[in-house]
Amino acid sequence: MKEVKDIVLAYDAAQREGKQTALATVVHVQGSSYRRPGARMLVTDDGKLTGAISGGCLEGDALRKARLVMVQQQAMLVTYDTTDEDDAQLGVGLGCNGIIQILIEPIDAKNPSNPIQLLKAFLRHRQTAVLVTLFSLADKKAEQIGTCFLMEQNQEITGCLLPDEGLQAALEANAREALQTGASSFAAYEGAQPLTVFVEVLKPAVSLVVVGAGNDAIPLVQLAAVLGWQITVVDGRANYATTARFPLATQVLVSKPEQVLSHISPDSLTVFVLMTHNYNYDLAVLRHLLPLQLPYIGALGPKKKLDRMLDELREEGVRVTDVQRQVLHGPTGLDIGAETSEEIALSIMAEIKAVLAKRGGAPLRDKADVIHPRQNALIRKVTLTRQEQA
């Protein structure tokens, strides 16, 4: 999400300076790679790069090809095959073991449906959306259609419609399915020109609500800002909850605990960390958070503190379900031996990321399987019926 925002800002700056641009996107990966499908990099004609498509190995070669794309104003699909031990011929020396497909598209500022405009349409709303991209793996010299359209949560479409109505209908069906499942996918459509589609689910940034504006909240906000998260800091103390203390926060609120939610609209990517060091304030906020279907609620402090809060709520007649108990994390954070406020912030951020990604937070060296499941890259073959092609 942060990468998308950075690319949009860099594109706007390039436009003001009269520079040409191209967008490089990882559209498929087979095997190992540093970045996964959906990774993007904006290239300007003077060589400025924003975003990344690898760990720095592919960028130089992609820059040269992007300049060619800008001159020709024609999209290009580039394959980097690092399964070949003699990968030095690519001039990149990757050291990975995968096949990476990069789509490089020229950005036509006059086209209201260019890829950057579609990314801007996604950023306008805090909602999940689906971006559909077409390319030809079978014939890399064929016309690469590129980024087609964006489907928003209400299934409204922004972008260019394909002249092939059957293919357009099939792609829209794919996009609707992706909105429902929340998972990106690939499909290969057989026809006069075999095409592969990357149906990419775009999700808004994580919204972190830090309840507590003490000094230990500052590094937590700083780390969240590095990740591009949307950050709200709230506290009842006006001399603590200030923009001067939290300049990287999206908003800083002074509020009574029972009024916190009147300023915030939580969604499926909203997480809370209770760290006011005021037991009664944290308890009052927790009382209002429990009925919400949040993915993560962290409570700073010892386990007995959270247990005591839950006992008090039960005595009040509040029923704490197993589902609600599952999202409560107290003490908040992973066990990394954290002591300083900066280390504690790292611990908390790591746990939130692991929970949202449905991972255990264990060392990667102990993982028996690959980091990213191979089935996520499978390309489903689809044959359009004659009725769909009509």
CSV table of C-alpha atoms in Angstrom, one decimal:
chain,number,residue,atom,x,y,z
A,1,MET,CA,0.0,0.0,0.0
A,2,LYS,CA,2.8,2.4,0.9
A,3,GLU,CA,4.5,1.5,-2.4
A,4,VAL,CA,1.4,2.4,-4.3
A,5,LYS,CA,1.1,5.8,-2.6
A,6,ASP,CA,4.8,6.5,-3.1
A,7,ILE,CA,4.4,5.7,-6.9
A,8,VAL,CA,1.4,8.0,-7.3
A,9,LEU,CA,3.2,10.8,-5.6
A,10,ALA,CA,6.3,10.3,-7.7
A,11,TYR,CA,4.2,10.2,-10.8
A,12,ASP,CA,2.5,13.5,-10.0
A,13,ALA,CA,6.0,15.0,-9.3
A,14,ALA,CA,7.2,13.7,-12.7
A,15,GLN,CA,4.2,15.2,-14.4
A,16,ARG,CA,4.9,18.6,-12.9
A,17,GLU,CA,8.5,18.4,-14.2
A,18,GLY,CA,7.4,17.3,-17.7
A,19,LYS,CA,9.1,13.8,-17.4
A,20,GLN,CA,8.0,10.7,-19.2
A,21,THR,CA,7.3,7.6,-17.0
A,22,ALA,CA,6.8,3.9,-17.2
A,23,LEU,CA,5.4,1.4,-14.7
A,24,ALA,CA,7.1,-2.0,-14.1
A,25,THR,CA,4.9,-4.6,-12.4
A,26,VAL,CA,5.7,-8.1,-11.3
A,27,VAL,CA,2.8,-10.0,-12.9
A,28,HIS,CA,3.8,-13.6,-12.3
A,29,VAL,CA,6.5,-15.6,-10.4
A,30,GLN,CA,7.3,-19.2,-10.7
A,31,GLY,CA,9.6,-20.4,-8.0
A,32,SER,CA,11.6,-18.1,-5.7
A,33,SER,CA,11.9,-14.3,-6.0
A,34,TYR,CA,12.5,-11.4,-3.8
A,35,ARG,CA,9.2,-9.7,-4.6
A,36,ARG,CA,5.8,-11.3,-5.4
A,37,PRO,CA,3.2,-10.4,-8.1
A,38,GLY,CA,1.9,-6.9,-7.6
A,39,ALA,CA,5.2,-5.4,-6.7
A,40,ARG,CA,5.7,-2.2,-8.7
A,41,MET,CA,8.3,0.4,-9.7
A,42,LEU,CA,7.8,3.7,-11.4
A,43,VAL,CA,10.6,4.7,-13.8
A,44,THR,CA,11.1,8.3,-15.1
A,45,ASP,CA,13.0,9.1,-18.3
A,46,ASP,CA,15.9,10.5,-16.2
A,47,GLY,CA,16.4,7.2,-14.4
A,48,LYS,CA,14.6,7.9,-11.1
A,49,LEU,CA,13.1,4.8,-9.5
A,50,THR,CA,10.2,4.6,-7.0
A,51,GLY,CA,9.2,1.3,-5.6
A,52,ALA,CA,10.9,-2.0,-6.3
A,53,ILE,CA,10.5,-5.2,-8.3
A,54,SER,CA,13.4,-7.1,-6.7
A,55,GLY,CA,16.0,-6.7,-4.1
A,56,GLY,CA,17.9,-4.4,-6.4
A,57,CYS,CA,19.0,-7.1,-8.9
A,58,LEU,CA,16.5,-6.4,-11.7
A,59,GLU,CA,16.2,-2.7,-11.4
A,60,GLY,CA,19.1,-1.7,-13.6
A,61,ASP,CA,18.0,-3.9,-16.5
A,62,ALA,CA,14.4,-3.0,-16.1
A,63,LEU,CA,15.4,0.7,-16.2
A,64,ARG,CA,17.0,0.2,-19.6
A,65,LYS,CA,13.9,-1.6,-20.9
A,66,ALA,CA,11.6,1.0,-19.4
A,67,ARG,CA,13.4,3.7,-21.4
A,68,LEU,CA,12.8,1.7,-24.6
A,69,VAL,CA,9.1,1.4,-23.6
A,70,MET,CA,8.8,5.1,-23.2
A,71,VAL,CA,10.4,5.8,-26.6
A,72,GLN,CA,8.2,3.2,-28.4
A,73,GLN,CA,5.1,3.8,-26.3
A,74,GLN,CA,4.4,0.1,-26.3
A,75,ALA,CA,4.1,-2.2,-23.3
A,76,MET,CA,6.7,-5.0,-23.0
A,77,LEU,CA,6.7,-8.3,-21.1
A,78,VAL,CA,10.2,-9.2,-19.8
A,79,THR,CA,11.2,-12.6,-18.4
A,80,TYR,CA,14.0,-13.1,-15.9
A,81,ASP,CA,14.8,-16.8,-15.6
A,82,THR,CA,17.0,-17.3,-12.6
A,83,THR,CA,16.6,-21.1,-12.6
A,84,ASP,CA,19.4,-21.0,-15.2
A,85,GLU,CA,22.7,-21.2,-13.3
A,86,ASP,CA,24.3,-19.1,-16.0
A,87,ASP,CA,22.1,-16.1,-15.0
A,88,ALA,CA,25.1,-13.8,-15.6
A,89,GLN,CA,23.9,-13.5,-19.2
A,90,LEU,CA,21.0,-11.4,-17.8
A,91,GLY,CA,23.5,-9.0,-16.3
A,92,VAL,CA,21.7,-9.2,-12.9
A,93,GLY,CA,23.3,-12.1,-10.9
A,94,LEU,CA,20.1,-12.8,-9.0
A,95,GLY,CA,21.0,-15.8,-6.9
A,96,CYS,CA,17.3,-16.7,-6.6
A,97,ASN,CA,15.7,-19.7,-8.2
A,98,GLY,CA,12.6,-18.6,-10.1
A,99,ILE,CA,11.1,-17.2,-13.3
A,100,ILE,CA,9.9,-13.7,-12.9
A,101,GLN,CA,7.6,-12.0,-15.4
A,102,ILE,CA,7.8,-8.1,-15.4
A,103,LEU,CA,5.2,-6.1,-17.4
A,104,ILE,CA,6.5,-2.6,-18.3
A,105,GLU,CA,3.9,-0.1,-19.4
A,106,PRO,CA,4.3,3.4,-20.7
A,107,ILE,CA,2.2,5.9,-18.9
A,108,ASP,CA,0.2,8.1,-21.2
A,109,ALA,CA,-0.8,11.1,-19.1
A,110,LYS,CA,-3.6,11.9,-21.6
A,111,ASN,CA,-5.3,8.6,-21.0
A,112,PRO,CA,-7.7,8.8,-18.1
A,113,SER,CA,-7.5,5.1,-17.7
A,114,ASN,CA,-3.8,4.7,-17.5
A,115,PRO,CA,-2.4,2.4,-14.7
A,116,ILE,CA,-1.6,5.3,-12.4
A,117,GLN,CA,-5.1,6.7,-12.7
A,118,LEU,CA,-6.5,3.3,-11.8
A,119,LEU,CA,-4.2,3.2,-8.7
A,120,LYS,CA,-5.4,6.7,-7.8
A,121,ALA,CA,-9.1,5.5,-8.1
A,122,PHE,CA,-8.2,2.7,-5.6
A,123,LEU,CA,-6.6,5.2,-3.2
A,124,ARG,CA,-9.7,7.5,-3.2
A,125,HIS,CA,-11.6,5.0,-1.0
A,126,ARG,CA,-10.6,3.0,2.0
A,127,GLN,CA,-12.0,-0.2,0.4
A,128,THR,CA,-10.7,-3.4,-1.2
A,129,ALA,CA,-10.6,-3.3,-5.0
A,130,VAL,CA,-9.4,-5.6,-7.8
A,131,LEU,CA,-7.0,-4.6,-10.6
A,132,VAL,CA,-7.1,-6.7,-13.8
A,133,THR,CA,-4.0,-6.9,-16.0
A,134,LEU,CA,-3.7,-8.8,-19.3
A,135,PHE,CA,-0.5,-10.0,-20.9
A,136,SER,CA,0.7,-12.7,-23.3
A,137,LEU,CA,3.0,-15.3,-21.8
A,138,ALA,CA,2.7,-17.4,-24.9
A,139,ASP,CA,4.0,-14.7,-27.3
A,140,LYS,CA,6.0,-12.0,-25.6
A,141,LYS,CA,6.4,-10.2,-29.0
A,142,ALA,CA,2.6,-9.9,-29.3
A,143,GLU,CA,0.7,-6.8,-28.1
A,144,GLN,CA,0.7,-6.7,-24.3
A,145,ILE,CA,-2.6,-5.2,-23.3
A,146,GLY,CA,-1.5,-4.4,-19.8
A,147,THR,CA,-3.6,-2.9,-17.0
A,148,CYS,CA,-7.2,-3.0,-18.1
A,149,PHE,CA,-9.6,-2.0,-15.3
A,150,LEU,CA,-10.3,-1.6,-11.6
A,151,MET,CA,-13.3,-3.1,-9.9
A,152,GLU,CA,-14.2,-1.4,-6.7
A,153,GLN,CA,-16.1,-2.9,-3.7
A,154,ASN,CA,-19.5,-1.9,-5.2
A,155,GLN,CA,-18.4,-3.7,-8.4
A,156,GLU,CA,-18.2,-0.3,-10.2
A,157,ILE,CA,-15.6,-0.5,-13.0
A,158,THR,CA,-13.0,2.2,-13.9
A,159,GLY,CA,-10.9,1.7,-17.0
A,160,CYS,CA,-11.0,0.6,-20.5
A,161,LEU,CA,-13.5,-2.1,-21.7
A,162,LEU,CA,-12.1,-4.7,-24.1
A,163,PRO,CA,-13.6,-5.1,-27.6
A,164,ASP,CA,-14.0,-8.8,-26.9
A,165,GLU,CA,-17.2,-8.8,-24.9
A,166,GLY,CA,-16.9,-12.4,-24.0
A,167,LEU,CA,-13.5,-11.9,-22.5
A,168,GLN,CA,-14.6,-8.7,-20.8
A,169,ALA,CA,-17.5,-10.6,-19.1
A,170,ALA,CA,-15.2,-13.4,-18.0
A,171,LEU,CA,-12.7,-11.0,-16.5
A,172,GLU,CA,-15.4,-9.1,-14.7
A,173,ALA,CA,-16.6,-12.5,-13.2
A,174,ASN,CA,-13.0,-13.2,-12.1
A,175,ALA,CA,-12.8,-9.8,-10.5
A,176,ARG,CA,-16.1,-10.3,-8.6
A,177,GLU,CA,-14.9,-13.6,-7.4
A,178,ALA,CA,-11.6,-12.0,-6.1
A,179,LEU,CA,-13.6,-9.4,-4.2
A,180,GLN,CA,-15.6,-12.2,-2.6
A,181,THR,CA,-12.6,-14.4,-1.7
A,182,GLY,CA,-10.0,-11.6,-1.1
A,183,ALA,CA,-7.4,-13.6,-3.0
A,184,SER,CA,-5.5,-12.7,-6.1
A,185,SER,CA,-5.4,-15.3,-8.9
A,186,PHE,CA,-4.2,-16.1,-12.5
A,187,ALA,CA,-6.0,-17.5,-15.5
A,188,ALA,CA,-5.0,-18.3,-19.0
A,189,TYR,CA,-7.6,-17.7,-21.7
A,190,GLU,CA,-7.3,-19.6,-24.9
A,191,GLY,CA,-8.3,-18.0,-28.2
A,192,ALA,CA,-7.0,-16.3,-31.3
A,193,GLN,CA,-4.4,-14.6,-29.0
A,194,PRO,CA,-3.7,-16.7,-25.8
A,195,LEU,CA,-3.8,-14.3,-22.9
A,196,THR,CA,-2.9,-14.6,-19.2
A,197,VAL,CA,-4.8,-12.4,-16.6
A,198,PHE,CA,-3.5,-11.3,-13.3
A,199,VAL,CA,-6.5,-10.6,-11.0
A,200,GLU,CA,-4.9,-8.6,-8.2
A,201,VAL,CA,-6.6,-7.9,-4.9
A,202,LEU,CA,-5.7,-4.4,-3.6
A,203,LYS,CA,-6.3,-3.8,0.1
A,204,PRO,CA,-6.2,-0.5,1.9
A,205,ALA,CA,-3.5,0.2,4.4
A,206,VAL,CA,-3.7,-1.1,8.0
A,207,SER,CA,-5.3,1.3,10.3
A,208,LEU,CA,-3.5,1.4,13.6
A,209,VAL,CA,-5.3,3.1,16.6
A,210,VAL,CA,-2.9,3.7,19.4
A,211,VAL,CA,-4.8,4.3,22.6
A,212,GLY,CA,-2.3,6.2,24.7
A,213,ALA,CA,0.0,9.1,23.9
A,214,GLY,CA,2.8,8.5,26.3
A,215,ASN,CA,6.5,8.5,25.3
A,216,ASP,CA,6.5,4.8,24.5
A,217,ALA,CA,3.8,5.3,21.9
A,218,ILE,CA,6.1,7.5,19.8
A,219,PRO,CA,8.4,4.7,18.4
A,220,LEU,CA,5.3,2.6,17.7
A,221,VAL,CA,3.8,5.4,15.6
A,222,GLN,CA,7.2,5.9,13.9
A,223,LEU,CA,7.5,2.3,12.9
A,224,ALA,CA,3.9,2.2,11.6
A,225,ALA,CA,4.6,5.3,9.5
A,226,VAL,CA,7.6,3.5,7.9
A,227,LEU,CA,5.2,0.8,6.8
A,228,GLY,CA,2.7,3.3,5.4
A,229,TRP,CA,-0.1,2.5,7.9
A,230,GLN,CA,-2.9,4.9,8.7
A,231,ILE,CA,-2.3,6.0,12.3
A,232,THR,CA,-4.6,7.4,14.9
A,233,VAL,CA,-3.4,8.4,18.3
A,234,VAL,CA,-6.0,9.0,21.0
A,235,ASP,CA,-5.7,9.9,24.7
A,236,GLY,CA,-7.7,11.8,27.3
A,237,ARG,CA,-4.7,14.0,28.1
A,238,ALA,CA,-4.6,17.1,25.9
A,239,ASN,CA,-1.0,17.9,26.8
A,240,TYR,CA,0.1,14.4,25.5
A,241,ALA,CA,-2.1,13.9,22.5
A,242,THR,CA,-0.7,16.6,20.2
A,243,THR,CA,0.4,16.7,16.6
A,244,ALA,CA,3.7,18.2,17.8
A,245,ARG,CA,4.5,14.9,19.6
A,246,PHE,CA,3.0,12.7,16.9
A,247,PRO,CA,3.7,14.5,13.5
A,248,LEU,CA,3.6,11.2,11.6
A,249,ALA,CA,0.1,10.3,12.8
A,250,THR,CA,-2.8,10.6,10.4
A,251,GLN,CA,-4.9,12.1,13.2
A,252,VAL,CA,-4.4,12.8,16.9
A,253,LEU,CA,-7.5,12.9,19.1
A,254,VAL,CA,-8.2,14.0,22.7
A,255,SER,CA,-11.2,12.0,23.8
A,256,LYS,CA,-13.0,10.4,26.7
A,257,PRO,CA,-12.8,6.6,26.4
A,258,GLU,CA,-16.5,6.2,25.7
A,259,GLN,CA,-16.3,8.6,22.8
A,260,VAL,CA,-13.3,7.1,21.0
A,261,LEU,CA,-15.3,5.2,18.5
A,262,SER,CA,-17.3,8.3,17.5
A,263,HIS,CA,-14.2,9.6,15.9
A,264,ILE,CA,-13.1,6.3,14.2
A,265,SER,CA,-14.8,4.0,11.7
A,266,PRO,CA,-13.1,0.6,12.3
A,267,ASP,CA,-13.0,-2.0,9.5
A,268,SER,CA,-11.5,-5.4,8.9
A,269,LEU,CA,-8.0,-3.9,8.7
A,270,THR,CA,-8.3,-1.8,11.9
A,271,VAL,CA,-6.2,-2.8,14.9
A,272,PHE,CA,-6.0,-1.3,18.3
A,273,VAL,CA,-3.2,-1.2,20.9
A,274,LEU,CA,-4.2,-0.1,24.4
A,275,MET,CA,-1.2,1.6,26.1
A,276,THR,CA,-2.4,4.6,28.1
A,277,HIS,CA,-0.9,3.2,31.4
A,278,ASN,CA,-4.3,4.2,32.8
A,279,TYR,CA,-6.2,1.0,33.8
A,280,ASN,CA,-9.6,2.5,33.9
A,281,TYR,CA,-9.2,4.3,30.5
A,282,ASP,CA,-8.0,1.1,28.8
A,283,LEU,CA,-10.8,-0.9,30.4
A,284,ALA,CA,-13.4,1.6,29.2
A,285,VAL,CA,-12.1,1.5,25.7
A,286,LEU,CA,-11.9,-2.3,25.7
A,287,ARG,CA,-15.6,-2.5,26.8
A,288,HIS,CA,-16.5,-0.7,23.5
A,289,LEU,CA,-14.1,-2.6,21.3
A,290,LEU,CA,-15.2,-6.2,22.2
A,291,PRO,CA,-18.5,-6.2,20.3
A,292,LEU,CA,-16.6,-5.1,17.1
A,293,GLN,CA,-15.2,-7.7,14.7
A,294,LEU,CA,-11.6,-6.5,14.9
A,295,PRO,CA,-8.6,-8.6,13.8
A,296,TYR,CA,-6.4,-7.5,16.6
A,297,ILE,CA,-6.6,-5.8,20.0
A,298,GLY,CA,-3.3,-5.5,21.9
A,299,ALA,CA,-3.0,-4.6,25.6
A,300,LEU,CA,0.3,-3.4,26.9
A,301,GLY,CA,1.3,-4.7,30.3
A,302,PRO,CA,1.4,-8.1,32.1
A,303,LYS,CA,-1.1,-10.9,31.3
A,304,LYS,CA,-2.8,-10.5,34.7
A,305,LYS,CA,-3.8,-6.9,33.7
A,306,LEU,CA,-5.8,-8.2,30.7
A,307,ASP,CA,-7.2,-11.0,32.8
A,308,ARG,CA,-8.3,-8.6,35.5
A,309,MET,CA,-10.0,-6.4,32.9
A,310,LEU,CA,-11.9,-9.3,31.4
A,311,ASP,CA,-13.0,-10.5,34.9
A,312,GLU,CA,-14.4,-7.0,35.6
A,313,LEU,CA,-16.3,-7.0,32.4
A,314,ARG,CA,-17.8,-10.4,33.1
A,315,GLU,CA,-18.8,-9.2,36.5
A,316,GLU,CA,-20.6,-6.3,34.8
A,317,GLY,CA,-22.5,-8.9,32.7
A,318,VAL,CA,-20.4,-8.5,29.6
A,319,ARG,CA,-20.1,-11.9,27.8
A,320,VAL,CA,-16.7,-12.4,26.4
A,321,THR,CA,-16.9,-15.0,23.6
A,322,ASP,CA,-14.1,-17.3,22.5
A,323,VAL,CA,-13.9,-15.4,19.2
A,324,GLN,CA,-13.5,-12.1,21.0
A,325,ARG,CA,-10.9,-13.6,23.3
A,326,GLN,CA,-8.9,-14.9,20.3
A,327,VAL,CA,-8.3,-11.4,19.0
A,328,LEU,CA,-7.1,-10.1,22.4
A,329,HIS,CA,-3.3,-10.1,22.8
A,330,GLY,CA,-2.0,-9.3,26.3
A,331,PRO,CA,0.8,-8.8,26.7
A,332,THR,CA,0.9,-7.4,23.2
A,333,GLY,CA,3.8,-8.3,21.0
A,334,LEU,CA,6.1,-11.2,20.1
A,335,ASP,CA,8.6,-12.6,22.5
A,336,ILE,CA,11.9,-11.1,21.2
A,337,GLY,CA,13.3,-10.1,24.6
A,338,ALA,CA,12.2,-6.5,24.1
A,339,GLU,CA,13.0,-4.0,26.9
A,340,THR,CA,13.2,-0.5,25.5
A,341,SER,CA,10.2,1.3,24.1
A,342,GLU,CA,11.7,1.0,20.6
A,343,GLU,CA,12.2,-2.8,21.0
A,344,ILE,CA,8.7,-3.1,22.4
A,345,ALA,CA,7.3,-1.2,19.4
A,346,LEU,CA,9.1,-3.6,17.1
A,347,SER,CA,7.7,-6.5,19.0
A,348,ILE,CA,4.1,-5.2,18.7
A,349,MET,CA,4.4,-4.3,15.0
A,350,ALA,CA,5.8,-7.8,14.2
A,351,GLU,CA,2.9,-9.5,16.0
A,352,ILE,CA,0.2,-7.4,14.3
A,353,LYS,CA,1.8,-8.1,10.9
A,354,ALA,CA,1.9,-11.9,11.7
A,355,VAL,CA,-1.7,-11.9,12.9
A,356,LEU,CA,-3.0,-10.1,9.8
A,357,ALA,CA,-1.0,-12.4,7.5
A,358,LYS,CA,-2.2,-15.4,9.5
A,359,ARG,CA,1.4,-16.4,10.3
A,360,GLY,CA,2.9,-17.7,13.5
A,361,GLY,CA,5.8,-15.3,13.7
A,362,ALA,CA,8.3,-18.2,13.9
A,363,PRO,CA,11.9,-18.0,12.5
A,364,LEU,CA,11.9,-18.6,8.7
A,365,ARG,CA,14.9,-21.0,9.1
A,366,ASP,CA,12.5,-23.4,10.9
A,367,LYS,CA,9.9,-23.3,8.2
A,368,ALA,CA,9.8,-26.7,6.4
A,369,ASP,CA,7.9,-25.4,3.4
A,370,VAL,CA,8.5,-22.4,1.1
A,371,ILE,CA,7.7,-18.9,2.4
A,372,HIS,CA,5.0,-18.3,-0.2
A,373,PRO,CA,2.8,-21.2,-1.2
A,374,ARG,CA,3.5,-22.3,-4.8
A,375,GLN,CA,-0.2,-22.9,-5.5
A,376,ASN,CA,-0.8,-19.1,-5.3
A,377,ALA,CA,1.0,-18.8,-8.6
A,378,LEU,CA,-1.0,-21.5,-10.4
A,379,ILE,CA,-2.5,-20.3,-13.7
A,380,ARG,CA,-6.0,-21.7,-14.3
A,381,LYS,CA,-6.7,-22.5,-17.9
A,382,VAL,CA,-10.0,-21.2,-19.2
A,383,THR,CA,-11.7,-21.8,-22.6
A,384,LEU,CA,-14.3,-19.2,-23.5
A,385,THR,CA,-17.5,-20.7,-24.9
A,386,ARG,CA,-18.8,-19.6,-28.3
A,387,GLN,CA,-21.6,-17.7,-26.6
A,388,GLU,CA,-19.0,-15.8,-24.5
A,389,GLN,CA,-16.9,-15.1,-27.5
A,390,ALA,CA,-19.9,-13.8,-29.6
